[in-house]
């Protein structure tokens, strides 16, 4: 069920600004408990527009509007605490919550865009029906199954992250260094998967048996040269702002020799595969997780013997940033032991 809450809150915002701050209206605001609707069939929309509800109260004419907002925020936090045991007991959901808690404004296109790549999220966290049911009846963090490209409001994740990182409010449920370290381990294990299935995935997308590949010069078939062809020209054009229009992209593409087009197509197919999206999302989340991760022998041990899996071929820039974050974490742990 999809409920158009957006227009409703737009109207409510106008009414709240104009309404006289009567005792009856104040009592109605106090009596309304938004958490009762979190587990309804339209619970996702309630979560996403909860910040709008709080904003409506803030913009009202009540002198104690701040206290009213605090009251409803506390109701949400009490509800969240009642749900977090289920999340923390499951490594995948713990990682999900930790990624939200690590920060919502740091992904290249904002967490809204990346978070709504439902197929990639499903692959990264290996979401099944049981986990989806926990989230649908919990904190509503996952994209809706039937609408993986819907709109998520960053402000809801901001409220949730602020609460989870505040020990005075979350108490025993605060996201501490141990939890962030566990989430970092989970992401590293996923991105360091060297299973035969992942190697086969890369082999299938690279189409190594096609005539285009076989007829390409040997230097273009080597990995280092491939990386230069696939990424070097694109970066040069980005600096010249020629990628700001679809026409510029197409003009660049059709001028490429066949071998270069082959590499461009290979890259595009890999990055738009659900496994590729999950891999990229994990890499983009890893640096923030490592910044907040505490001392963990398991994490340090895994870092010492890990290497990123075959899908990393398509993400050289993200790999470079992730490796730098790993080195910084190890160095920070070495200094903390002194």
Short mmCIF file of C-alpha atoms in Angstrom, two decimals:
data_model
loop_
_atom_site.label_atom_id
_atom_site.label_comp_id
_atom_site.label_asym_id
_atom_site.label_seq_id
_atom_site.Cartn_x
_atom_site.Cartn_y
_atom_site.Cartn_z
CA UNK A 1 0.00 0.00 0.00
CA UNK A 2 1.34 3.40 -0.97
CA UNK A 3 0.02 6.46 0.86
CA UNK A 4 0.75 9.95 -0.58
CA UNK A 5 2.06 11.44 2.64
CA UNK A 6 4.02 14.20 0.94
CA UNK A 7 1.02 16.44 0.06
CA UNK A 8 -0.53 15.69 3.46
CA UNK A 9 2.49 17.03 5.32
CA UNK A 10 2.72 20.04 3.00
CA UNK A 11 -0.83 21.00 3.97
CA UNK A 12 -0.21 20.19 7.64
CA UNK A 13 2.84 22.45 7.64
CA UNK A 14 0.76 25.38 6.38
CA UNK A 15 -2.02 24.76 8.90
CA UNK A 16 0.40 24.43 11.82
CA UNK A 17 2.06 27.73 10.96
CA UNK A 18 -1.30 29.54 10.88
CA UNK A 19 -3.10 27.73 13.70
CA UNK A 20 -3.50 29.43 17.06
CA UNK A 21 -1.60 27.56 19.80
CA UNK A 22 -4.71 26.48 21.69
CA UNK A 23 -4.74 24.03 24.59
CA UNK A 24 -6.90 21.60 22.60
CA UNK A 25 -4.47 21.56 19.66
CA UNK A 26 -1.56 21.04 22.00
CA UNK A 27 -3.34 18.11 23.65
CA UNK A 28 -4.06 16.53 20.26
CA UNK A 29 -0.37 16.81 19.35
CA UNK A 30 0.54 15.14 22.64
CA UNK A 31 -2.03 12.38 22.15
CA UNK A 32 -0.84 11.54 18.64
CA UNK A 33 1.72 8.72 18.69
CA UNK A 34 3.32 8.28 15.28
CA UNK A 35 5.11 5.08 16.36
CA UNK A 36 1.77 3.22 16.31
CA UNK A 37 1.85 3.40 12.51
CA UNK A 38 5.43 2.21 11.97
CA UNK A 39 4.38 -1.43 11.59
CA UNK A 40 1.41 -0.70 9.35
CA UNK A 41 1.21 -1.57 5.67
CA UNK A 42 2.39 1.98 4.92
CA UNK A 43 5.06 2.01 7.63
CA UNK A 44 7.88 2.96 5.23
CA UNK A 45 6.16 6.22 4.33
CA UNK A 46 5.57 6.99 8.02
CA UNK A 47 9.29 6.56 8.77
CA UNK A 48 10.38 8.64 5.81
CA UNK A 49 8.01 11.52 6.59
CA UNK A 50 8.42 11.49 10.37
CA UNK A 51 11.00 14.33 10.08
CA UNK A 52 8.36 16.36 8.22
CA UNK A 53 5.97 15.83 11.13
CA UNK A 54 8.57 17.09 13.59
CA UNK A 55 9.28 20.04 11.30
CA UNK A 56 5.58 20.95 11.31
CA UNK A 57 5.63 21.12 15.11
CA UNK A 58 8.83 23.19 15.08
CA UNK A 59 7.22 25.75 12.75
CA UNK A 60 4.07 26.04 14.87
CA UNK A 61 3.25 29.00 17.09
CA UNK A 62 3.61 27.07 20.33
CA UNK A 63 6.09 28.63 22.73
CA UNK A 64 7.12 25.16 23.88
CA UNK A 65 7.40 23.72 20.34
CA UNK A 66 10.90 22.49 21.19
CA UNK A 67 9.52 20.47 24.11
CA UNK A 68 6.78 18.98 21.91
CA UNK A 69 9.38 17.91 19.35
CA UNK A 70 11.48 16.42 22.14
CA UNK A 71 8.47 14.46 23.40
CA UNK A 72 7.80 12.86 20.01
CA UNK A 73 11.50 12.25 19.41
CA UNK A 74 11.63 10.39 22.70
CA UNK A 75 8.67 8.23 21.63
CA UNK A 76 10.60 7.29 18.49
CA UNK A 77 13.75 6.50 20.44
CA UNK A 78 11.83 4.26 22.84
CA UNK A 79 10.39 2.43 19.86
CA UNK A 80 13.85 2.09 18.26
CA UNK A 81 15.32 0.61 21.45
CA UNK A 82 12.55 -2.00 21.49
CA UNK A 83 13.61 -3.09 17.98
CA UNK A 84 17.41 -2.98 18.14
CA UNK A 85 17.89 -6.38 19.80
CA UNK A 86 16.65 -8.01 16.59
CA UNK A 87 19.06 -5.96 14.49
CA UNK A 88 22.13 -6.45 16.67
CA UNK A 89 21.56 -10.21 16.89
CA UNK A 90 21.94 -10.55 13.10
CA UNK A 91 25.35 -9.58 11.56
CA UNK A 92 23.76 -8.43 8.31
CA UNK A 93 21.26 -6.14 10.00
CA UNK A 94 23.94 -4.90 12.39
CA UNK A 95 26.01 -3.92 9.35
CA UNK A 96 22.97 -2.27 7.81
CA UNK A 97 22.36 -0.11 10.89
CA UNK A 98 26.09 0.63 11.31
CA UNK A 99 26.36 1.96 7.76
CA UNK A 100 23.46 4.31 8.46
CA UNK A 101 25.06 5.34 11.74
CA UNK A 102 28.43 6.01 10.12
CA UNK A 103 27.09 9.04 8.26
CA UNK A 104 24.52 9.95 5.61
CA UNK A 105 26.18 12.72 3.62
CA UNK A 106 29.41 11.13 2.49
CA UNK A 107 28.54 8.97 -0.52
CA UNK A 108 29.40 10.46 -3.91
CA UNK A 109 25.75 10.98 -4.85
CA UNK A 110 24.31 10.97 -1.34
CA UNK A 111 23.09 7.94 0.54
CA UNK A 112 19.61 8.42 -0.91
CA UNK A 113 20.77 7.41 -4.38
CA UNK A 114 22.98 4.51 -3.35
CA UNK A 115 20.62 3.21 -0.69
CA UNK A 116 17.79 2.88 -3.17
CA UNK A 117 19.70 0.57 -5.49
CA UNK A 118 17.62 -2.21 -4.07
CA UNK A 119 19.25 -5.02 -6.03
CA UNK A 120 22.72 -4.00 -4.84
CA UNK A 121 21.59 -3.60 -1.23
CA UNK A 122 19.92 -7.00 -1.35
CA UNK A 123 23.15 -8.61 -2.56
CA UNK A 124 25.43 -6.84 -0.08
CA UNK A 125 23.33 -7.78 2.94
CA UNK A 126 22.03 -11.05 1.42
CA UNK A 127 18.51 -10.04 2.34
CA UNK A 128 15.98 -12.85 2.59
CA UNK A 129 12.32 -12.88 3.58
CA UNK A 130 13.09 -13.29 7.29
CA UNK A 131 15.39 -10.25 7.42
CA UNK A 132 12.97 -8.19 5.37
CA UNK A 133 10.15 -9.03 7.76
CA UNK A 134 12.29 -7.95 10.73
CA UNK A 135 12.99 -4.61 9.05
CA UNK A 136 9.43 -4.05 7.86
CA UNK A 137 8.24 -4.54 11.43
CA UNK A 138 11.25 -2.69 12.84
CA UNK A 139 13.06 0.46 11.70
CA UNK A 140 12.25 0.54 7.98
CA UNK A 141 15.85 0.86 6.79
CA UNK A 142 15.68 -1.32 3.69
CA UNK A 143 14.28 -0.13 0.36
CA UNK A 144 10.76 -1.33 -0.28
CA UNK A 145 10.87 -4.62 -2.12
CA UNK A 146 8.35 -3.54 -4.76
CA UNK A 147 9.83 -0.08 -5.22
CA UNK A 148 13.60 -0.28 -4.95
CA UNK A 149 14.09 3.07 -6.64
CA UNK A 150 11.68 5.05 -4.48
CA UNK A 151 12.65 8.14 -2.53
CA UNK A 152 14.19 7.90 0.93
CA UNK A 153 14.51 11.07 2.93
CA UNK A 154 18.01 11.63 4.25
CA UNK A 155 16.51 13.36 7.27
CA UNK A 156 15.11 10.09 8.64
CA UNK A 157 18.54 8.46 8.47
CA UNK A 158 19.99 11.58 10.11
CA UNK A 159 17.59 11.24 13.05
CA UNK A 160 18.32 7.53 13.38
CA UNK A 161 22.11 8.02 13.13
CA UNK A 162 22.08 10.83 15.69
CA UNK A 163 20.25 8.61 18.16
CA UNK A 164 22.38 5.50 17.58
CA UNK A 165 25.64 7.42 18.09
CA UNK A 166 24.54 9.14 21.31
CA UNK A 167 25.34 7.01 24.34
CA UNK A 168 23.24 9.17 26.65
CA UNK A 169 20.13 8.40 24.57
CA UNK A 170 20.77 4.93 23.16
CA UNK A 171 22.47 3.69 26.35
CA UNK A 172 23.47 0.03 25.88
CA UNK A 173 22.28 0.14 22.26
CA UNK A 174 24.75 2.81 21.17
CA UNK A 175 26.80 2.06 18.07
CA UNK A 176 30.26 1.75 19.61
CA UNK A 177 33.66 0.91 18.16
CA UNK A 178 33.05 -2.83 18.50
CA UNK A 179 29.86 -2.72 16.44
CA UNK A 180 31.47 -0.60 13.74
CA UNK A 181 34.41 -3.03 13.62
CA UNK A 182 32.01 -5.95 13.15
CA UNK A 183 30.31 -4.10 10.30
CA UNK A 184 33.69 -3.34 8.69
CA UNK A 185 34.58 -7.04 8.87
CA UNK A 186 31.30 -7.95 7.18
CA UNK A 187 31.88 -5.49 4.33
CA UNK A 188 35.50 -6.60 3.91
CA UNK A 189 34.47 -10.24 3.71
CA UNK A 190 31.95 -9.44 1.01
CA UNK A 191 34.35 -7.34 -1.06
CA UNK A 192 37.18 -9.87 -0.59
CA UNK A 193 35.17 -12.77 -1.99
CA UNK A 194 37.41 -14.77 -4.34
CA UNK A 195 34.92 -17.58 -4.87
CA UNK A 196 34.68 -19.30 -8.24
CA UNK A 197 31.25 -17.76 -8.71
CA UNK A 198 32.66 -14.21 -8.56
CA UNK A 199 35.50 -15.08 -10.92
CA UNK A 200 32.98 -16.58 -13.32
CA UNK A 201 30.85 -13.44 -13.07
CA UNK A 202 33.76 -11.25 -14.15
CA UNK A 203 34.71 -13.69 -16.91
CA UNK A 204 31.15 -13.69 -18.25
CA UNK A 205 30.94 -9.90 -18.35
CA UNK A 206 34.37 -9.45 -19.90
CA UNK A 207 33.38 -11.69 -22.83
CA UNK A 208 36.94 -12.85 -23.21
CA UNK A 209 35.97 -15.25 -25.98
CA UNK A 210 34.47 -12.62 -28.27
CA UNK A 211 36.19 -11.74 -31.56
CA UNK A 212 36.55 -8.13 -30.39
CA UNK A 213 38.69 -9.19 -27.48
CA UNK A 214 40.69 -11.76 -29.42
CA UNK A 215 41.40 -9.30 -32.23
CA UNK A 216 42.47 -6.52 -29.86
CA UNK A 217 46.18 -5.80 -29.52
CA UNK A 218 47.77 -7.82 -26.76
CA UNK A 219 48.59 -4.66 -24.82
CA UNK A 220 44.86 -3.86 -24.58
CA UNK A 221 44.18 -7.31 -23.16
CA UNK A 222 46.53 -6.74 -20.26
CA UNK A 223 44.88 -5.53 -17.08
CA UNK A 224 47.01 -2.40 -16.63
CA UNK A 225 46.37 -1.25 -20.18
CA UNK A 226 42.69 -2.04 -19.87
CA UNK A 227 42.45 0.16 -16.80
CA UNK A 228 44.03 3.08 -18.66
CA UNK A 229 41.65 2.71 -21.58
CA UNK A 230 38.54 2.30 -19.46
CA UNK A 231 39.20 5.08 -16.97
CA UNK A 232 41.91 7.39 -18.32
CA UNK A 233 39.99 8.92 -21.19
CA UNK A 234 36.86 9.29 -19.07
CA UNK A 235 38.73 11.23 -16.39
CA UNK A 236 40.27 13.56 -18.97
CA UNK A 237 36.86 14.35 -20.41
CA UNK A 238 35.38 14.91 -16.98
CA UNK A 239 38.04 17.56 -16.36
CA UNK A 240 37.01 19.24 -19.60
CA UNK A 241 33.32 19.08 -18.56
CA UNK A 242 32.42 17.20 -21.73
CA UNK A 243 30.38 14.65 -19.81
CA UNK A 244 27.75 17.16 -18.73
CA UNK A 245 25.48 16.26 -21.64
CA UNK A 246 24.28 13.02 -23.17
CA UNK A 247 25.39 14.28 -26.57
CA UNK A 248 28.96 14.68 -25.31
CA UNK A 249 28.96 11.16 -23.90
CA UNK A 250 27.71 9.63 -27.13
CA UNK A 251 30.12 11.64 -29.27
CA UNK A 252 33.02 10.46 -27.12
CA UNK A 253 31.84 6.84 -27.21
CA UNK A 254 31.33 6.55 -30.96
CA UNK A 255 34.76 8.06 -31.68
CA UNK A 256 36.46 5.30 -29.73
CA UNK A 257 38.13 2.43 -31.58
CA UNK A 258 36.40 -0.95 -31.29
CA UNK A 259 38.83 -2.19 -28.65
CA UNK A 260 38.14 0.83 -26.46
CA UNK A 261 34.38 0.48 -26.96
CA UNK A 262 34.71 -3.11 -25.83
CA UNK A 263 36.36 -2.00 -22.60
CA UNK A 264 33.77 0.74 -22.02
CA UNK A 265 30.92 -1.77 -22.49
CA UNK A 266 32.62 -4.29 -20.23
CA UNK A 267 32.88 -1.69 -17.47
CA UNK A 268 29.29 -0.52 -17.84
CA UNK A 269 27.86 -4.05 -17.68
CA UNK A 270 29.89 -4.95 -14.61
CA UNK A 271 29.00 -1.78 -12.72
CA UNK A 272 25.28 -2.14 -13.43
CA UNK A 273 25.13 -5.76 -12.34
CA UNK A 274 23.57 -6.22 -8.85
CA UNK A 275 26.83 -7.80 -7.65
CA UNK A 276 28.80 -4.85 -9.01
CA UNK A 277 26.49 -2.37 -7.33
CA UNK A 278 26.73 -4.23 -4.04
CA UNK A 279 30.53 -4.31 -4.33
CA UNK A 280 30.71 -0.58 -5.03
CA UNK A 281 28.32 0.30 -2.22
CA UNK A 282 30.37 -1.78 0.21
CA UNK A 283 33.59 -0.05 -0.87
CA UNK A 284 32.02 3.39 -0.48
CA UNK A 285 30.78 2.54 3.02
CA UNK A 286 34.02 0.97 4.25
CA UNK A 287 36.09 4.14 4.95
CA UNK A 288 33.50 5.62 7.32
CA UNK A 289 33.08 2.31 9.11
CA UNK A 290 36.84 2.08 9.64
CA UNK A 291 36.99 5.64 10.98
CA UNK A 292 34.52 4.69 13.71
CA UNK A 293 35.77 1.13 14.27
CA UNK A 294 37.49 0.40 17.56
CA UNK A 295 40.26 -2.04 18.47
CA UNK A 296 39.44 -5.45 17.02
CA UNK A 297 41.91 -8.30 16.74
CA UNK A 298 39.58 -10.08 14.32
CA UNK A 299 39.46 -7.04 12.04
CA UNK A 300 43.23 -6.50 12.15
CA UNK A 301 43.86 -10.18 11.46
CA UNK A 302 41.46 -10.19 8.51
CA UNK A 303 43.03 -7.03 7.06
CA UNK A 304 46.44 -8.71 7.23
CA UNK A 305 45.38 -11.52 4.91
CA UNK A 306 42.64 -9.99 2.75
CA UNK A 307 42.70 -8.82 -0.84
CA UNK A 308 39.78 -7.43 -2.77
CA UNK A 309 37.95 -9.85 -5.05
CA UNK A 310 37.86 -10.00 -8.86
CA UNK A 311 35.04 -7.45 -9.16
CA UNK A 312 37.54 -4.83 -7.93
CA UNK A 313 38.78 -4.61 -11.53
CA UNK A 314 35.90 -2.26 -12.28
CA UNK A 315 36.42 0.06 -9.32
CA UNK A 316 40.03 1.32 -9.20
CA UNK A 317 39.21 4.67 -7.61
CA UNK A 318 37.05 3.14 -4.88
CA UNK A 319 39.73 0.51 -4.20
CA UNK A 320 42.35 3.24 -3.81
CA UNK A 321 40.22 5.10 -1.24
CA UNK A 322 39.38 1.88 0.61
CA UNK A 323 43.03 0.83 0.82
CA UNK A 324 43.98 4.24 2.19
CA UNK A 325 41.26 3.90 4.86
CA UNK A 326 42.55 0.44 5.78
CA UNK A 327 46.10 1.73 6.20
CA UNK A 328 44.88 4.60 8.37
CA UNK A 329 42.92 2.22 10.59
CA UNK A 330 45.91 -0.07 11.07
CA UNK A 331 48.15 2.91 11.86
CA UNK A 332 45.60 4.25 14.35
CA UNK A 333 45.45 0.89 16.11
CA UNK A 334 49.26 0.75 16.29
CA UNK A 335 49.39 4.16 17.97
CA UNK A 336 46.60 3.23 20.39
CA UNK A 337 48.66 0.28 21.62
CA UNK A 338 51.63 2.48 22.48
#
